[in-house]
GROMACS .gro file of C-alpha atoms in nm:
model
  356
    1MET     CA    1   6.334  -8.868   1.999
    2ALA     CA    2   6.518  -9.175   1.864
    3SER     CA    3   6.571  -9.458   2.112
    4PRO     CA    4   6.925  -9.573   2.199
    5GLU     CA    5   6.850  -9.913   2.046
    6LEU     CA    6   6.754  -9.752   1.716
    7ALA     CA    7   7.061  -9.528   1.720
    8ILE     CA    8   7.289  -9.828   1.778
    9THR     CA    9   7.142 -10.037   1.495
   10LYS     CA   10   7.151  -9.737   1.262
   11ALA     CA   11   7.517  -9.674   1.347
   12THR     CA   12   7.597 -10.041   1.289
   13LEU     CA   13   7.427 -10.035   0.950
   14SER     CA   14   7.614  -9.717   0.858
   15ALA     CA   15   7.943  -9.877   0.961
   16THR     CA   16   7.882 -10.173   0.728
   17LEU     CA   17   7.806  -9.930   0.445
   18PHE     CA   18   8.127  -9.735   0.508
   19ARG     CA   19   8.326 -10.057   0.495
   20ALA     CA   20   8.453 -10.177   0.156
   21ASP     CA   21   8.213 -10.473   0.132
   22PRO     CA   22   8.221 -10.481  -0.166
   23THR     CA   23   8.265 -10.104  -0.211
   24SER     CA   24   8.276  -9.828   0.048
   25LEU     CA   25   8.007  -9.560   0.047
   26ASN     CA   26   8.051  -9.202   0.161
   27ARG     CA   27   7.837  -9.024   0.416
   28ALA     CA   28   7.627  -8.845   0.153
   29ALA     CA   29   7.526  -9.175  -0.009
   30VAL     CA   30   7.433  -9.326   0.327
   31ASP     CA   31   7.226  -9.020   0.416
   32ASP     CA   32   7.049  -9.053   0.080
   33PHE     CA   33   6.942  -9.406   0.169
   34PHE     CA   34   6.787  -9.307   0.501
   35SER     CA   35   6.611  -9.020   0.326
   36LEU     CA   36   6.472  -9.252   0.056
   37LEU     CA   37   6.360  -9.500   0.320
   38ASP     CA   38   6.182  -9.233   0.521
   39LYS     CA   39   6.002  -9.100   0.213
   40ALA     CA   40   5.887  -9.450   0.115
   41ILE     CA   41   5.759  -9.520   0.467
   42VAL     CA   42   5.569  -9.192   0.488
   43GLN     CA   43   5.432  -9.202   0.132
   44CYS     CA   44   5.430  -9.556  -0.002
   45SER     CA   45   5.399  -9.459  -0.367
   46ARG     CA   46   5.529  -9.670  -0.652
   47GLN     CA   47   5.803  -9.420  -0.731
   48ASN     CA   48   5.928  -9.390  -0.372
   49VAL     CA   49   5.930  -9.766  -0.315
   50GLN     CA   50   6.113  -9.836  -0.640
   51LYS     CA   51   6.382  -9.577  -0.563
   52CYS     CA   52   6.435  -9.725  -0.218
   53LYS     CA   53   6.439 -10.080  -0.357
   54ALA     CA   54   6.689  -9.988  -0.629
   55TRP     CA   55   6.927  -9.839  -0.371
   56ILE     CA   56   6.903 -10.151  -0.154
   57VAL     CA   57   6.957 -10.384  -0.449
   58ASP     CA   58   7.262 -10.192  -0.569
   59ASN     CA   59   7.436 -10.124  -0.237
   60ILE     CA   60   7.313 -10.368   0.030
   61VAL     CA   61   7.208 -10.694  -0.134
   62PRO     CA   62   7.559 -10.784  -0.263
   63SER     CA   63   7.685 -10.802   0.099
   64THR     CA   64   7.556 -11.055   0.350
   65ALA     CA   65   7.676 -10.843   0.642
   66ARG     CA   66   7.486 -10.541   0.510
   67CYS     CA   67   7.169 -10.747   0.460
   68THR     CA   68   7.187 -10.870   0.818
   69ALA     CA   69   7.251 -10.521   0.956
   70LEU     CA   70   6.962 -10.379   0.751
   71GLY     CA   71   6.726 -10.648   0.882
   72LYS     CA   72   6.815 -10.568   1.243
   73TYR     CA   73   6.773 -10.197   1.178
   74TRP     CA   74   6.433 -10.255   1.020
   75ALA     CA   75   6.315 -10.463   1.315
   76VAL     CA   76   6.402 -10.187   1.563
   77LEU     CA   77   6.272  -9.915   1.330
   78SER     CA   78   5.938 -10.092   1.303
   79LYS     CA   79   5.905 -10.095   1.681
   80ASN     CA   80   5.993  -9.724   1.703
   81LEU     CA   81   5.744  -9.607   1.441
   82VAL     CA   82   5.502  -9.454   1.689
   83VAL     CA   83   5.233  -9.189   1.674
   84GLU     CA   84   5.368  -8.848   1.570
   85ALA     CA   85   5.263  -8.550   1.778
   86ASP     CA   86   5.245  -8.310   1.483
   87GLY     CA   87   4.993  -8.523   1.292
   88LYS     CA   88   5.170  -8.460   0.961
   89ARG     CA   89   5.275  -8.823   0.910
   90PRO     CA   90   5.057  -9.129   0.859
   91SER     CA   91   4.966  -9.339   1.158
   92ALA     CA   92   5.215  -9.582   1.308
   93LYS     CA   93   4.998  -9.868   1.184
   94ARG     CA   94   5.025  -9.756   0.822
   95ARG     CA   95   5.396  -9.680   0.838
   96ARG     CA   96   5.474 -10.025   0.979
   97LEU     CA   97   5.272 -10.175   0.695
   98HIS     CA   98   5.457  -9.959   0.442
   99LEU     CA   99   5.788 -10.087   0.575
  100LEU     CA  100   5.673 -10.444   0.510
  101TYR     CA  101   5.573 -10.343   0.157
  102ILE     CA  102   5.929 -10.221   0.096
  103VAL     CA  103   6.060 -10.555   0.223
  104ASN     CA  104   5.820 -10.735  -0.009
  105ASP     CA  105   5.939 -10.537  -0.311
  106VAL     CA  106   6.303 -10.627  -0.243
  107LEU     CA  107   6.213 -10.993  -0.186
  108HIS     CA  108   6.019 -11.006  -0.514
  109HIS     CA  109   6.308 -10.854  -0.708
  110GLN     CA  110   6.568 -11.089  -0.565
  111THR     CA  111   6.367 -11.411  -0.550
  112VAL     CA  112   6.153 -11.390  -0.864
  113ARG     CA  113   6.368 -11.182  -1.097
  114GLN     CA  114   6.718 -11.272  -0.981
  115GLY     CA  115   6.646 -11.622  -0.852
  116SER     CA  116   6.837 -11.560  -0.529
  117ARG     CA  117   6.712 -11.649  -0.181
  118LYS     CA  118   7.001 -11.489   0.006
  119VAL     CA  119   6.797 -11.187   0.116
  120GLY     CA  120   6.510 -11.402   0.243
  121GLU     CA  121   6.749 -11.612   0.448
  122ALA     CA  122   6.910 -11.301   0.597
  123TRP     CA  123   6.576 -11.147   0.696
  124ALA     CA  124   6.392 -11.461   0.807
  125GLY     CA  125   6.488 -11.403   1.170
  126VAL     CA  126   6.362 -11.044   1.191
  127LEU     CA  127   6.044 -11.052   0.983
  128PRO     CA  128   5.833 -11.221   1.256
  129SER     CA  129   5.922 -10.933   1.486
  130MET     CA  130   5.827 -10.679   1.219
  131MET     CA  131   5.501 -10.862   1.155
  132GLY     CA  132   5.425 -10.862   1.527
  133ASN     CA  133   5.491 -10.488   1.545
  134ALA     CA  134   5.260 -10.423   1.250
  135ALA     CA  135   4.986 -10.642   1.398
  136ALA     CA  136   4.999 -10.489   1.747
  137PHE     CA  137   4.679 -10.289   1.696
  138ASP     CA  138   4.322 -10.368   1.799
  139ASN     CA  139   3.996 -10.322   1.610
  140CYS     CA  140   4.153 -10.298   1.265
  141PRO     CA  141   4.031 -10.598   1.061
  142LYS     CA  142   4.120 -10.441   0.724
  143HIS     CA  143   4.477 -10.382   0.840
  144LYS     CA  144   4.508 -10.741   0.966
  145LYS     CA  145   4.367 -10.865   0.635
  146LYS     CA  146   4.641 -10.682   0.444
  147LEU     CA  147   4.906 -10.840   0.664
  148GLY     CA  148   4.752 -11.183   0.613
  149ALA     CA  149   4.748 -11.131   0.236
  150LEU     CA  150   5.116 -11.042   0.249
  151ILE     CA  151   5.197 -11.366   0.433
  152ASP     CA  152   4.987 -11.563   0.182
  153LEU     CA  153   5.184 -11.407  -0.102
  154TRP     CA  154   5.516 -11.497   0.059
  155GLU     CA  155   5.396 -11.853   0.111
  156GLU     CA  156   5.273 -11.878  -0.249
  157LYS     CA  157   5.599 -11.747  -0.392
  158ALA     CA  158   5.800 -11.964  -0.150
  159TYR     CA  159   6.008 -11.674  -0.026
  160PHE     CA  160   6.058 -11.848   0.308
  161ALA     CA  161   6.060 -12.195   0.456
  162PRO     CA  162   5.735 -12.331   0.605
  163ASP     CA  163   5.858 -12.283   0.962
  164VAL     CA  164   5.919 -11.912   0.898
  165ILE     CA  165   5.570 -11.877   0.748
  166ALA     CA  166   5.430 -12.040   1.062
  167GLN     CA  167   5.618 -11.789   1.279
  168LEU     CA  168   5.477 -11.503   1.072
  169ARG     CA  169   5.121 -11.630   1.114
  170THR     CA  170   5.176 -11.671   1.488
  171ALA     CA  171   5.303 -11.315   1.512
  172LEU     CA  172   5.000 -11.192   1.319
  173ALA     CA  173   4.761 -11.383   1.542
  174ASN     CA  174   4.924 -11.271   1.866
  175GLY     CA  175   4.969 -10.914   1.752
  176SER     CA  176   5.251 -10.856   1.996
  177ALA     CA  177   5.608 -10.765   1.921
  178GLU     CA  178   5.724 -10.895   2.258
  179ILE     CA  179   5.656 -11.260   2.174
  180THR     CA  180   5.848 -11.252   1.849
  181ALA     CA  181   6.117 -11.006   1.952
  182VAL     CA  182   6.449 -11.082   1.788
  183ASN     CA  183   6.771 -11.077   1.983
  184LEU     CA  184   6.936 -10.760   1.862
  185GLU     CA  185   7.247 -10.767   2.075
  186LEU     CA  186   7.544 -10.655   1.875
  187SER     CA  187   7.789 -10.929   1.796
  188GLU     CA  188   8.162 -10.891   1.827
  189THR     CA  189   8.184 -10.868   1.450
  190SER     CA  190   7.940 -10.577   1.438
  191LEU     CA  191   8.127 -10.394   1.712
  192LYS     CA  192   8.455 -10.449   1.529
  193LEU     CA  193   8.302 -10.310   1.210
  194ALA     CA  194   8.186 -10.001   1.395
  195LYS     CA  195   8.528  -9.944   1.553
  196ASP     CA  196   8.720 -10.001   1.230
  197ALA     CA  197   8.499  -9.770   1.025
  198PRO     CA  198   8.674  -9.453   0.907
  199TYR     CA  199   8.595  -9.125   1.078
  200ILE     CA  200   8.369  -8.942   0.833
  201LEU     CA  201   8.216  -8.604   0.906
  202PRO     CA  202   7.846  -8.578   0.819
  203SER     CA  203   7.696  -8.294   0.621
  204PHE     CA  204   7.520  -8.165   0.931
  205HIS     CA  205   7.562  -8.204   1.305
  206GLY     CA  206   7.202  -8.269   1.404
  207ASP     CA  207   6.889  -8.390   1.230
  208PRO     CA  208   6.692  -8.113   1.053
  209SER     CA  209   6.368  -8.309   1.095
  210ILE     CA  210   6.362  -8.307   1.476
  211PRO     CA  211   6.267  -8.016   1.706
  212TRP     CA  212   6.529  -7.785   1.850
  213TYR     CA  213   6.517  -7.936   2.199
  214ASP     CA  214   6.620  -8.278   2.062
  215LEU     CA  215   6.921  -8.144   1.871
  216PRO     CA  216   7.273  -8.213   2.004
  217ALA     CA  217   7.392  -7.979   2.275
  218GLY     CA  218   7.664  -7.849   2.043
  219THR     CA  219   7.401  -7.674   1.832
  220TRP     CA  220   7.305  -7.465   2.135
  221LEU     CA  221   7.652  -7.327   2.205
  222PRO     CA  222   7.647  -7.043   1.947
  223HIS     CA  223   7.329  -6.913   2.109
  224ILE     CA  224   7.448  -6.917   2.472
  225THR     CA  225   7.610  -6.598   2.603
  226PRO     CA  226   7.841  -6.657   2.903
  227ASN     CA  227   7.734  -6.485   3.225
  228SER     CA  228   7.413  -6.364   3.065
  229SER     CA  229   7.051  -6.437   3.148
  230ARG     CA  230   6.937  -6.363   2.793
  231PRO     CA  231   6.729  -6.661   2.675
  232MET     CA  232   6.798  -6.853   2.356
  233ILE     CA  233   6.570  -6.805   2.057
  234PRO     CA  234   6.449  -7.154   1.958
  235ASP     CA  235   6.379  -7.057   1.596
  236GLN     CA  236   6.747  -6.974   1.547
  237ILE     CA  237   6.876  -7.311   1.670
  238ARG     CA  238   6.963  -7.516   1.364
  239PRO     CA  239   7.186  -7.815   1.285
  240ILE     CA  240   7.546  -7.712   1.227
  241GLN     CA  241   7.664  -7.751   0.869
  242LEU     CA  242   7.996  -7.933   0.832
  243ALA     CA  243   8.235  -8.007   0.549
  244ALA     CA  244   8.133  -8.363   0.469
  245GLY     CA  245   8.416  -8.608   0.413
  246PRO     CA  246   8.709  -8.762   0.600
  247ALA     CA  247   8.761  -8.599   0.938
  248ASP     CA  248   9.068  -8.392   1.014
  249ARG     CA  249   9.336  -8.554   1.226
  250ARG     CA  250   9.269  -8.317   1.515
  251VAL     CA  251   8.900  -8.407   1.512
  252VAL     CA  252   8.982  -8.779   1.510
  253ASP     CA  253   9.221  -8.736   1.804
  254ALA     CA  254   8.959  -8.536   1.995
  255VAL     CA  255   8.696  -8.807   1.938
  256LYS     CA  256   8.935  -9.080   2.047
  257THR     CA  257   9.025  -8.883   2.359
  258LEU     CA  258   8.657  -8.836   2.441
  259LEU     CA  259   8.586  -9.208   2.398
  260LYS     CA  260   8.886  -9.292   2.612
  261ASP     CA  261   8.765  -9.058   2.886
  262ALA     CA  262   8.419  -9.216   2.868
  263ASP     CA  263   8.571  -9.563   2.906
  264TYR     CA  264   8.773  -9.436   3.200
  265ILE     CA  265   8.460  -9.305   3.373
  266TYR     CA  266   8.223  -9.595   3.310
  267SER     CA  267   8.454  -9.896   3.280
  268LYS     CA  268   8.610 -10.034   3.596
  269GLU     CA  269   8.880 -10.218   3.401
  270SER     CA  270   8.987  -9.915   3.197
  271GLU     CA  271   9.268  -9.685   3.305
  272PRO     CA  272   9.337  -9.339   3.160
  273SER     CA  273   9.705  -9.398   3.093
  274ASP     CA  274   9.999  -9.604   3.205
  275ASP     CA  275  10.207  -9.306   3.318
  276VAL     CA  276   9.969  -9.163   3.577
  277HIS     CA  277   9.875  -9.272   3.926
  278THR     CA  278   9.508  -9.312   3.996
  279GLY     CA  279   9.319  -9.343   4.318
  280TYR     CA  280   8.981  -9.292   4.478
  281SER     CA  281   8.859  -9.010   4.698
  282GLU     CA  282   8.642  -9.044   5.007
  283MET     CA  283   8.334  -9.015   4.784
  284GLY     CA  284   8.447  -9.290   4.549
  285GLU     CA  285   8.563  -9.056   4.274
  286ARG     CA  286   8.842  -9.164   4.044
  287ILE     CA  287   9.125  -8.916   4.084
  288ILE     CA  288   9.473  -8.871   3.938
  289LEU     CA  289   9.750  -8.822   4.193
  290ASP     CA  290  10.087  -8.655   4.158
  291GLU     CA  291  10.355  -8.923   4.166
  292ILE     CA  292  10.584  -8.726   4.399
  293THR     CA  293  10.362  -8.516   4.624
  294GLY     CA  294  10.051  -8.733   4.616
  295GLU     CA  295   9.830  -8.429   4.558
  296VAL     CA  296   9.518  -8.451   4.346
  297ILE     CA  297   9.597  -8.311   4.001
  298GLY     CA  298   9.303  -8.443   3.802
  299GLY     CA  299   9.005  -8.671   3.790
  300ASP     CA  300   8.631  -8.654   3.771
  301SER     CA  301   8.403  -8.494   4.024
  302TYR     CA  302   8.103  -8.669   4.169
  303TYR     CA  303   7.847  -8.449   3.998
  304GLY     CA  304   7.991  -8.472   3.648
  305TRP     CA  305   8.161  -8.130   3.646
  306SER     CA  306   8.528  -8.131   3.562
  307ARG     CA  307   8.770  -8.052   3.839
  308GLN     CA  308   8.912  -7.761   3.638
  309PHE     CA  309   8.565  -7.610   3.608
  310CYS     CA  310   8.505  -7.639   3.982
  311GLU     CA  311   8.841  -7.478   4.056
  312ARG     CA  312   8.766  -7.188   3.821
  313MET     CA  313   8.430  -7.135   3.988
  314ARG     CA  314   8.596  -7.141   4.330
  315GLU     CA  315   8.854  -6.883   4.225
  316ARG     CA  316   8.583  -6.671   4.071
  317ARG     CA  317   8.382  -6.679   4.392
  318LYS     CA  318   8.689  -6.580   4.593
  319LYS     CA  319   8.753  -6.292   4.356
  320GLN     CA  320   8.395  -6.173   4.378
  321SER     CA  321   8.405  -6.201   4.757
  322GLY     CA  322   8.724  -5.995   4.767
  323GLU     CA  323   8.575  -5.726   4.545
  324ARG     CA  324   8.261  -5.721   4.756
  325SER     CA  325   8.471  -5.683   5.072
  326ARG     CA  326   8.666  -5.393   4.922
  327ILE     CA  327   8.342  -5.224   4.819
  328CYS     CA  328   8.197  -5.267   5.167
  329THR     CA  329   8.518  -5.135   5.326
  330ALA     CA  330   8.521  -4.832   5.098
  331ALA     CA  331   8.154  -4.765   5.171
  332ALA     CA  332   8.214  -4.792   5.545
  333ALA     CA  333   8.511  -4.555   5.522
  334ALA     CA  334   8.305  -4.304   5.324
  335ALA     CA  335   8.026  -4.322   5.579
  336ALA     CA  336   8.272  -4.268   5.864
  337SER     CA  337   8.425  -3.967   5.689
  338PHE     CA  338   8.082  -3.819   5.633
  339SER     CA  339   7.993  -3.864   6.000
  340ALA     CA  340   8.318  -3.700   6.112
  341ALA     CA  341   8.265  -3.405   5.881
  342SER     CA  342   7.912  -3.363   6.005
  343ALA     CA  343   8.029  -3.356   6.365
  344GLN     CA  344   8.271  -3.067   6.296
  345GLN     CA  345   8.007  -2.837   6.144
  346PRO     CA  346   7.863  -2.564   6.381
  347ILE     CA  347   7.520  -2.614   6.512
  348TRP     CA  348   7.304  -2.315   6.434
  349THR     CA  349   7.030  -2.241   6.681
  350ARG     CA  350   6.752  -1.994   6.656
  351GLN     CA  351   6.613  -1.831   6.955
  352ARG     CA  352   6.246  -1.847   6.996
  353GLN     CA  353   6.061  -1.520   6.989
  354GLN     CA  354   5.897  -1.449   7.312
  355ARG     CA  355   5.535  -1.370   7.300
  356VAL     CA  356   5.435  -1.039   7.444
   0.00000   0.00000   0.00000
């Protein structure tokens, strides 16, 4: 399952790609990039690497903001390339090395062929972290030799300044990503880009490459029957296909309302609206009070269930209790009637035959 840090950097990179800097890309084009990158990492063939490099050169290199966002995403991605449980992918060690090979191909194209050092300057701060992640393995001299050869090539071609080369060699020698970890906190500019990005619906809600239990909860809803104990069939749980493109106004409003509610729950400074009165219950819950009567008309319960849901469950329990009481009363009345009828029936006795 993807880490929150990886999801944030991926969303930030996607936001920069959606922004017109210099041209805006649609969701399908962005999804194509992540697919090309994944293929090149898994199978580092000449064809896969060149396709990935060509996409980066055409769509990311012209923008400094996109280059910076891609570098931060790569640094976190390198750290999250761990051992796969299914065994169908190469080892984490090889995939981290493949990611550096993709970086090298882009650097060669821009520095040697185009004569531009902009990409190297944008990625100089994250490459030591990526090198440390790739070198964080023991008893693999051939792997370390490949990493050292890559640093030698970058030094020979003068892709980076001498101090950056020294940091790369230190990261290789230490073999620890913690020492060379880059500060990946999102800047105010990155957050503004993410907030200003247009609301675009993806092709699918959920990642087809992950197991069913890691899919969003919304993909489970079609398979859940209310008030039924019938289990879900995991093989039928799939990502939900959507109409890719700009989101409908109702969807945008629903997303904004959800984000506003989340801010209201988790942010102390945020208020739900200016025209409602808020307060706190005895348990510290934020509640909405009626302006005239002071009664609780809304808010969030302590356990995360909505107040409306709890009220419906309470009414349902009362209704079930009432039905159960009526059934018990009817059963008791029927039993009493049966007893009364039995008491009115004559008792037949049979005299015993006397023995002679």
